Amino acid sequence: MRVIVCENYEEMSEQAAKLVSSQLILKPESVLGLATGSTPIGLYQRLIENNKKGEIDFSQVTTFNLDEYYPIKRTNDQSYYYFMNEQLFSKVNINPENTYIPNGETKTPNDECANYEKLIKMHGGVDLQILGIGQNGHIGFNEPDANLNSKTHLTNLTENTIEANSRFFTSDEEVPRQALTMGISTILKSKKIILLASGANKSRVVSALLNDAINTSVPATMLKVHPDVVLICDKDAYTGVRLGVDIGGTEVKFAVVEGGKILYRSQFETEKDSADRFVEQIAEECNKIRKEYPIKTIGIGTPGTIKNGLVSASNLPFKSYPLGKRLKDYIDMPINIDNDANCAALGESEFGAGEKYENIIMVTLGTGVGGGIIIDNKICHGKYSMGEVGHIIIEAKNGLPCPCGQTGCWEQYASVTAFIRQAKTAALENTDSALYRIYKENGEKLNGKLIFAALDEGCPVAQKVFDEYIDWLVVGIKSLINIFGPDAIIIAGGITKQGERLVAPIRERVNNSDVAIEVSELQNDAGALGAAML
Ligand code: GLP
């Protein structure tokens, strides 16, 4: 099975339309097998456009639909007969006499099915079959069952399908309980098959289709025996259920992620003394979660650098530690490891404020300044590490010393720690200011929020501190923009709770309309979400 993973529904529909159009150009008298459901609508819209532009011609095309509810009147707007006319047939130059759909009004369903098989045969079989996929793995209406029917037949719908279809009917009682559908072998006899899947609600079944052996509980797995099947799906359908682990200095967070949604989360305190014990605890939690969820991959975000698979992080027990290798001793499945700030940037780029951009730099303001660089929707990696934006040197002479060994690093000026230090110095130099009073009241507890409280009081000293802090931030951000040319800079960290109050002056001073400056949407979840997507 060939798999094409598209960015979104539009791209999926476009890809499918290209393949169907090519088929019609190469063989104008093609027999198409068609599907209903919401998934192929985008494909049909594009075929209508291509037909209008004269690029494809339906005048000699014959179509056979996969299925129809039973019983149902053709005039019922939920019948597939009605659907096909609305979505395609009435809008292209097809001869209605060449469009076949099992008759949901028939009094003799078995004869109708046998006749349908004959008709397909008479037309030389289906050249190209379009398929959607049900959430339970059905194709057409071939529901999971120990005994799958090979030919066109009358079938009972499962509760799962009846529930999925109920969204289209006004009441539950109206949802048909039966259907007429091509059988598995009818479908497999098609010369080519395009299977479409879109959206996170299909990710479980797509994962089962790709990873499970052929079985009758997921009828779509039967397609694996066909030599010419293309699965075209979007990212949300492809991602499957993944586990993201975000290792932090104080706690480790676990998130089970499906199509950008967190299905389950847990966390425990970081073990500071023994790397081996820490790994055992992480592995234990991962394996516990795997018993509950069909996890496809595990991604781990860790602070520090990763050199040749060896992790070194200053506030963790990892000193040139083979983290991936050790985890593999306990967990037998693919594990991907990357730096935690890179993971956060990836998470934000996939599911957060960065979703609409291809190139972003995530800057996290906290104890230090963290960063992750995403170019063309991928984490930018150097030989060992990359994205250590907090350590770009912005003061060449007399720069403040940084624990990394350099002097003048950006994080010594632009972190929240630096902001507080700058505020304390200014307070002590201006003992008649509101900032000084707040500092005296709170002492070492002075934090970003309290500095903003002084600003609220209209304190000019606090205002000056804030303005200078923004200047420091802007110096680094401008450099990053010059080097990487991103679509957006996404700022994260507790201080971004201030929202536009923080971001608007940055935007104003960066003064570059080509680059968006935005606040992270995912904040503390970005790391685990990104790790899951590694
Ligand atoms: C119905 C159809 C299937 C279709 C499925 C998925 O059950 N009989 O052919 O693949 O719905 O529908 P949707 O594309 O709306 O998810």
XYZ file of C-alpha atoms and ligand atoms in Angstrom:
550
model
C 0.000 0.000 0.000
C 1.374 3.373 -0.988
C 0.776 6.051 1.620
C 0.553 9.764 0.864
C 0.330 11.935 3.963
C -1.049 15.406 3.274
C -0.989 18.536 5.350
C -4.770 18.830 5.526
C -8.140 17.861 4.017
C -7.742 20.263 1.064
C -4.392 18.798 0.055
C -5.764 15.263 0.438
C -8.693 16.110 -1.853
C -6.336 17.747 -4.339
C -4.051 14.714 -4.507
C -6.995 12.381 -4.991
C -8.470 14.646 -7.693
C -5.170 14.519 -9.583
C -5.180 10.720 -9.604
C -8.830 10.442 -10.655
C -8.377 13.107 -13.348
C -5.338 11.297 -14.739
C -7.380 8.104 -14.885
C -10.122 9.846 -16.912
C -7.623 11.489 -19.251
C -5.853 8.180 -19.905
C -9.099 6.214 -20.258
C -12.138 8.431 -20.960
C -14.479 5.414 -20.811
C -13.315 4.458 -17.302
C -15.527 2.666 -14.827
C -15.256 4.465 -11.504
C -16.234 3.010 -8.152
C -17.534 5.813 -5.967
C -17.972 6.342 -2.256
C -20.198 8.541 -0.142
C -19.577 10.001 3.331
C -18.086 13.379 4.132
C -14.527 12.421 3.127
C -14.789 12.368 -0.708
C -16.789 15.636 -0.955
C -13.626 17.729 -1.467
C -12.497 15.317 -4.189
C -15.864 15.585 -5.954
C -15.741 19.394 -5.777
C -12.381 19.363 -7.538
C -13.584 16.923 -10.173
C -16.534 19.251 -10.852
C -14.114 22.185 -11.263
C -11.837 20.169 -13.568
C -14.862 19.133 -15.621
C -16.025 22.758 -15.885
C -12.545 23.813 -17.034
C -12.742 21.134 -19.717
C -9.782 19.241 -18.287
C -11.753 16.055 -17.723
C -14.765 14.600 -19.465
C -17.433 12.396 -17.883
C -19.471 11.761 -21.026
C -18.160 8.215 -21.458
C -17.657 7.424 -17.775
C -19.661 4.758 -15.943
C -19.892 4.778 -12.159
C -20.799 2.173 -9.569
C -21.406 3.291 -6.032
C -20.224 1.177 -3.193
C -23.371 1.059 -1.165
C -26.805 2.360 -0.182
C -28.864 2.290 2.983
C -31.681 -0.243 3.073
C -34.520 0.430 2.950
C -34.470 4.050 1.887
C -36.333 6.170 -0.660
C -34.276 7.845 -3.361
C -36.001 11.121 -2.490
C -34.717 10.919 1.092
C -31.962 13.517 1.294
C -29.855 11.059 3.311
C -29.948 8.368 0.637
C -26.685 7.866 -1.200
C -28.682 8.243 -4.414
C -29.592 11.782 -3.368
C -26.055 12.456 -2.099
C -24.370 11.462 -5.368
C -26.690 13.612 -7.435
C -26.117 16.579 -5.162
C -22.370 16.174 -4.782
C -21.350 15.071 -8.274
C -23.684 13.709 -10.939
C -25.876 16.793 -11.454
C -22.784 18.987 -11.737
C -20.708 17.123 -14.343
C -21.427 15.998 -17.904
C -22.126 12.393 -16.949
C -24.973 10.456 -18.516
C -27.280 9.612 -15.553
C -27.980 6.254 -17.204
C -24.349 5.336 -16.645
C -24.485 5.915 -12.902
C -25.307 2.860 -10.812
C -26.184 2.815 -7.120
C -27.686 -0.199 -5.319
C -31.432 0.386 -5.168
C -32.527 1.067 -1.603
C -36.195 0.915 -2.665
C -36.102 -2.650 -3.960
C -38.435 -5.274 -2.480
C -35.997 -8.046 -3.422
C -32.625 -6.995 -1.996
C -30.879 -10.306 -2.697
C -31.784 -10.177 -6.388
C -30.728 -6.527 -6.483
C -27.301 -7.485 -5.098
C -26.802 -10.378 -7.508
C -27.811 -8.132 -10.388
C -25.430 -5.398 -9.246
C -22.517 -7.857 -9.341
C -23.491 -8.886 -12.867
C -23.727 -5.277 -14.017
C -20.231 -4.492 -12.755
C -18.893 -7.562 -14.558
C -20.741 -6.618 -17.749
C -18.991 -3.252 -17.726
C -15.592 -4.915 -17.503
C -15.119 -4.313 -13.766
C -14.134 -1.159 -11.894
C -10.996 0.606 -13.128
C -10.554 2.912 -10.150
C -12.344 2.553 -6.845
C -12.607 5.433 -4.357
C -13.015 4.375 -0.739
C -13.543 6.109 2.571
C -13.103 4.267 5.821
C -15.456 3.922 8.763
C -14.160 4.562 12.260
C -14.496 0.829 12.918
C -12.496 -0.055 9.812
C -15.402 -0.770 7.455
C -15.090 -0.132 3.735
C -18.342 0.340 1.867
C -20.600 -1.160 4.507
C -18.454 -4.239 5.093
C -18.625 -4.208 8.850
C -16.179 -6.000 11.189
C -17.351 -9.607 11.385
C -15.733 -13.017 11.664
C -17.348 -13.882 8.323
C -16.897 -11.242 5.666
C -19.075 -11.414 2.576
C -17.192 -11.364 -0.651
C -19.973 -10.226 -3.007
C -22.542 -7.427 -3.039
C -24.964 -8.207 -0.236
C -27.530 -6.963 2.255
C -25.889 -6.315 5.616
C -26.807 -5.317 9.151
C -25.067 -2.181 10.331
C -23.210 -2.270 13.627
C -24.188 -0.036 16.546
C -20.970 1.940 16.005
C -21.889 2.726 12.392
C -25.514 3.519 13.223
C -24.245 5.971 15.840
C -21.704 7.519 13.433
C -24.429 7.959 10.805
C -27.025 9.334 13.219
C -25.457 12.817 12.851
C -27.094 13.001 9.402
C -30.628 12.063 10.511
C -33.068 14.057 12.626
C -33.848 11.185 15.006
C -32.130 7.931 15.954
C -35.101 5.857 14.769
C -34.684 7.204 11.258
C -31.130 5.859 10.907
C -31.323 2.765 8.674
C -30.236 -0.467 10.337
C -29.301 -2.216 7.095
C -27.522 -1.490 3.852
C -26.718 -2.936 0.443
C -22.987 -2.954 -0.149
C -20.351 -4.236 -2.536
C -18.494 -7.098 -0.860
C -14.802 -7.324 -0.075
C -13.972 -9.267 -3.225
C -16.121 -6.920 -5.353
C -13.917 -4.100 -4.069
C -10.672 -6.051 -4.403
C -11.451 -6.849 -8.049
C -11.063 -3.139 -8.913
C -7.902 -2.493 -10.868
C -6.822 0.437 -8.682
C -8.012 1.652 -5.298
C -7.727 5.054 -3.621
C -8.532 5.037 0.080
C -9.165 8.423 1.668
C -8.995 9.253 5.374
C -9.165 12.609 7.053
C -9.323 13.862 10.611
C -8.201 12.737 14.047
C -11.253 10.500 14.471
C -9.788 8.250 11.767
C -6.289 8.058 13.262
C -6.975 4.922 15.311
C -8.294 3.015 12.345
C -5.556 4.248 9.989
C -3.001 3.144 12.546
C -4.669 -0.295 12.733
C -4.780 -0.516 8.951
C -1.091 0.231 8.599
C 0.214 -1.705 11.583
C -2.071 -4.705 12.078
C -1.981 -7.933 10.126
C -4.939 -8.708 7.834
C -7.954 -9.424 10.025
C -11.719 -9.375 9.752
C -12.190 -6.995 12.719
C -10.694 -4.224 10.596
C -12.107 -5.093 7.149
C -9.944 -2.408 5.501
C -6.850 -4.543 6.277
C -8.066 -6.833 3.442
C -6.834 -4.119 1.083
C -3.290 -5.230 1.907
C -3.640 -8.117 -0.530
C -4.382 -5.715 -3.426
C -1.349 -4.721 -5.525
C -2.430 -1.147 -6.299
C -3.855 0.695 -3.303
C -2.994 4.285 -2.451
C -3.932 5.575 0.980
C -4.220 9.352 0.840
C -4.736 10.788 4.282
C -4.163 14.005 6.139
C -1.790 14.455 9.053
C -4.514 14.203 11.668
C -5.642 10.825 10.388
C -2.075 9.566 10.078
C -0.639 10.505 13.468
C -2.286 7.733 15.451
C -2.139 7.574 19.212
C 1.244 8.678 20.481
C 2.862 9.154 23.828
C 4.824 12.312 24.567
C 7.072 12.582 27.632
C 8.316 15.976 28.732
C 11.178 15.644 31.229
C 11.639 18.739 33.340
C 13.860 19.799 36.210
C 11.039 19.380 38.728
C 8.570 16.973 37.121
C 8.095 14.567 34.206
C 4.874 14.920 32.243
C 3.233 12.218 30.141
C 0.593 12.931 27.507
C -1.292 10.472 25.306
C -1.899 12.430 22.126
C -4.247 11.771 19.252
C -4.479 14.275 16.421
C -3.407 17.155 18.669
C -5.749 16.258 21.508
C -4.466 15.055 24.869
C -6.475 11.943 25.749
C -4.734 11.254 29.044
C -2.055 12.902 31.142
C 0.015 12.020 34.180
C 3.139 13.277 35.912
C 5.553 12.561 38.736
C 8.461 14.265 40.430
C 11.849 14.201 38.755
C 14.338 11.772 40.301
C 17.439 13.857 40.856
C 20.009 11.304 42.084
C 20.039 8.173 39.945
C 19.687 8.199 36.165
C 18.998 4.440 36.099
C 16.254 4.700 38.715
C 14.763 7.651 36.857
C 14.676 5.690 33.593
C 13.002 2.740 35.326
C 10.277 5.051 36.639
C 9.717 6.644 33.222
C 9.604 3.239 31.513
C 7.185 1.878 34.092
C 4.761 4.752 33.471
C 5.116 4.387 29.673
C 4.362 0.667 29.849
C 1.399 1.280 32.145
C -0.012 3.771 29.623
C 0.619 1.369 26.726
C -1.677 -1.174 28.362
C -4.525 1.351 28.181
C -3.863 3.031 24.825
C -2.746 1.698 21.419
C 0.445 3.796 21.414
C 2.239 3.934 18.057
C 5.408 5.783 19.043
C 6.947 7.349 22.119
C 8.725 10.705 22.006
C 10.831 12.093 24.823
C 11.815 15.709 25.361
C 14.746 16.208 27.720
C 16.619 19.324 28.810
C 20.278 19.560 27.864
C 22.291 18.401 24.897
C 22.167 15.095 23.061
C 25.478 14.027 21.551
C 25.578 10.709 19.711
C 22.622 9.490 21.772
C 24.213 10.599 25.067
C 22.241 13.101 27.110
C 23.864 15.652 29.407
C 21.660 17.985 31.414
C 22.828 20.190 34.273
C 19.878 19.778 36.656
C 19.168 16.113 35.925
C 21.157 12.981 36.767
C 22.063 12.645 33.060
C 25.796 13.042 32.414
C 26.646 11.620 28.961
C 23.840 9.185 29.657
C 22.514 6.786 26.942
C 18.866 7.638 27.667
C 17.332 6.053 24.555
C 19.306 2.856 24.924
C 18.392 2.444 28.594
C 14.704 3.086 27.925
C 14.812 0.460 25.181
C 15.827 -2.114 27.817
C 12.308 -1.765 29.217
C 10.151 -0.585 26.326
C 10.019 -2.468 23.083
C 8.767 0.124 20.583
C 10.167 3.106 18.638
C 11.414 5.865 20.975
C 12.521 9.270 19.675
C 14.429 11.726 21.824
C 15.044 15.425 21.354
C 15.771 18.519 23.359
C 12.756 19.730 25.380
C 12.727 23.252 23.918
C 12.829 21.770 20.403
C 9.876 19.584 21.349
C 7.926 22.570 22.653
C 8.575 24.414 19.397
C 7.425 21.379 17.405
C 4.271 21.068 19.518
C 3.460 24.737 19.037
C 4.145 24.454 15.328
C 1.928 21.380 14.887
C -0.989 22.257 17.115
C -0.641 25.744 18.597
C -0.016 29.334 17.596
C 2.473 28.130 14.968
C 0.023 25.858 13.145
C -0.555 28.328 10.337
C 3.161 28.903 9.715
C 5.919 26.757 8.264
C 8.837 28.525 9.930
C 8.707 29.566 13.545
C 11.081 30.271 16.381
C 9.768 29.584 19.828
C 11.328 31.663 22.590
C 10.523 30.578 26.147
C 11.106 33.180 28.837
C 11.709 31.710 32.274
C 14.702 31.091 34.516
C 16.682 31.279 31.279
C 15.695 31.819 27.666
C 14.907 28.579 25.816
C 14.390 28.192 22.127
C 13.442 25.904 19.311
C 13.719 26.543 15.609
C 11.248 25.036 13.162
C 11.980 25.442 9.471
C 9.666 23.874 6.863
C 7.642 22.410 9.736
C 10.666 20.452 10.997
C 12.983 20.906 13.978
C 16.289 22.423 12.859
C 19.171 20.297 14.079
C 22.871 20.994 14.008
C 25.521 18.399 14.661
C 24.748 18.211 18.383
C 22.188 20.755 19.378
C 20.579 23.784 17.932
C 18.148 26.420 19.045
C 20.086 27.477 22.157
C 18.864 30.989 21.485
C 19.395 32.032 25.104
C 23.127 31.836 24.536
C 23.533 34.151 21.592
C 25.999 36.765 22.818
C 24.492 40.223 22.814
C 27.098 42.053 24.970
C 30.621 41.785 23.621
C 32.351 43.806 26.355
C 31.774 43.467 30.082
C 28.892 41.071 29.440
C 27.300 39.368 32.423
C 28.720 35.921 33.164
C 26.511 32.978 32.219
C 26.637 29.483 33.820
C 27.325 28.142 30.312
C 30.835 29.611 30.565
C 30.342 32.520 28.168
C 29.686 36.140 29.054
C 27.030 38.445 27.610
C 24.479 35.690 26.785
C 20.984 36.894 25.841
C 19.339 35.022 28.713
C 21.338 37.075 31.205
C 19.322 40.093 29.969
C 16.058 38.741 28.595
C 15.033 35.935 30.967
C 12.437 36.522 33.653
C 15.261 36.043 36.182
C 17.065 38.973 34.534
C 13.880 41.056 34.479
C 13.477 40.589 38.235
C 17.160 41.367 38.857
C 16.882 44.553 36.776
C 13.760 45.544 38.751
C 15.485 44.966 42.114
C 18.463 47.133 41.105
C 16.174 49.938 39.919
C 14.063 49.700 43.089
C 17.134 50.087 45.323
C 18.280 53.094 43.317
C 14.829 54.751 43.609
C 13.653 54.305 47.172
C 10.719 56.684 46.706
C 9.160 54.541 43.928
C 6.160 52.201 44.039
C 8.495 49.513 42.711
C 10.732 49.967 45.792
C 7.710 49.718 48.112
C 6.544 46.508 46.437
C 10.072 45.106 46.599
C 10.328 45.954 50.321
C 6.943 44.249 50.957
C 7.897 41.096 49.059
C 11.681 40.931 49.278
C 13.009 37.844 47.505
C 9.463 36.950 46.418
C 9.491 39.794 43.899
C 8.332 38.292 40.591
C 7.193 39.369 37.138
C 3.588 39.726 38.259
C 4.549 42.155 41.066
C 6.601 44.272 38.665
C 3.505 44.520 36.471
C 1.535 45.539 39.591
C 3.965 48.468 40.010
C 3.363 49.327 36.357
C -0.379 49.310 37.049
C 0.207 51.914 39.727
C 1.835 54.077 37.041
C 5.320 53.753 38.584
C 7.794 55.450 36.183
C 10.706 53.417 37.572
C 8.891 50.133 36.821
C 8.025 51.517 33.395
C 11.698 52.228 32.676
C 12.687 48.723 33.790
C 10.009 47.230 31.560
C 11.010 49.378 28.551
C 14.641 48.386 28.921
C 13.691 44.733 29.330
C 11.704 44.908 26.082
C 14.784 46.439 24.427
C 16.870 43.446 25.511
C 14.223 41.056 24.243
C 13.994 42.869 20.928
C 17.780 42.812 20.371
C 17.750 39.004 20.420
C 14.498 38.615 18.499
C 15.747 40.870 15.713
C 18.925 38.827 15.417
C 16.907 35.614 15.196
C 14.720 37.122 12.487
C 17.796 38.226 10.533
C 19.371 34.793 10.673
C 16.364 32.520 10.132
C 13.712 34.627 8.374
C 10.836 32.971 10.257
C 7.119 33.553 9.610
C 6.581 34.009 13.321
C 8.261 34.305 16.690
C 6.168 32.553 19.315
C 6.833 33.586 22.891
C 6.097 31.227 25.785
C 6.535 31.172 29.562
C 4.554 32.411 32.561
C 5.266 36.074 31.781
C 3.247 35.769 28.543
C 0.116 35.683 30.716
C 0.470 39.464 30.299
C -0.532 38.883 26.662
C -0.588 41.937 24.428
C 0.861 44.065 27.184
C 4.125 42.195 26.688
C 3.849 41.361 23.013
C 2.545 44.660 21.569
C 5.655 46.696 22.513
C 7.905 43.901 21.198
C 5.987 43.905 17.913
C 6.205 47.671 17.709
C 9.956 47.763 18.274
C 10.743 44.790 16.041
C 8.809 46.754 13.424
C 8.755 44.061 10.757
C 5.388 43.369 9.173
C 6.673 40.135 7.610
C 7.090 38.441 10.969
C 4.223 37.734 13.352
C 4.982 37.969 17.060
C 2.568 35.836 19.038
C 2.044 34.244 22.420
C 2.204 30.451 22.736
C -1.220 28.819 22.820
C -0.100 25.528 24.324
C 2.288 26.822 26.993
C 3.011 23.963 29.439
C 1.514 21.335 27.128
C 3.699 22.254 24.149
C 6.630 20.077 25.270
C 4.700 16.819 25.676
C 2.628 17.429 22.530
C 5.774 18.100 20.509
C 7.600 15.099 21.989
C 4.670 12.930 20.911
C 5.101 14.186 17.355
C 8.844 13.488 17.088
C -20.275 5.320 5.449
C -20.019 4.800 4.031
C -18.552 4.497 3.819
C -17.713 5.679 4.269
C -17.940 5.915 5.727
C -17.085 7.031 6.290
O -20.314 4.302 6.363
N -20.786 3.639 3.745
O -18.349 4.201 2.457
O -16.374 5.416 4.013
O -19.299 6.250 5.901
O -17.750 8.240 6.252
P -17.052 9.647 6.437
O -16.241 9.871 5.202
O -18.181 10.627 6.554
O -16.225 9.559 7.658
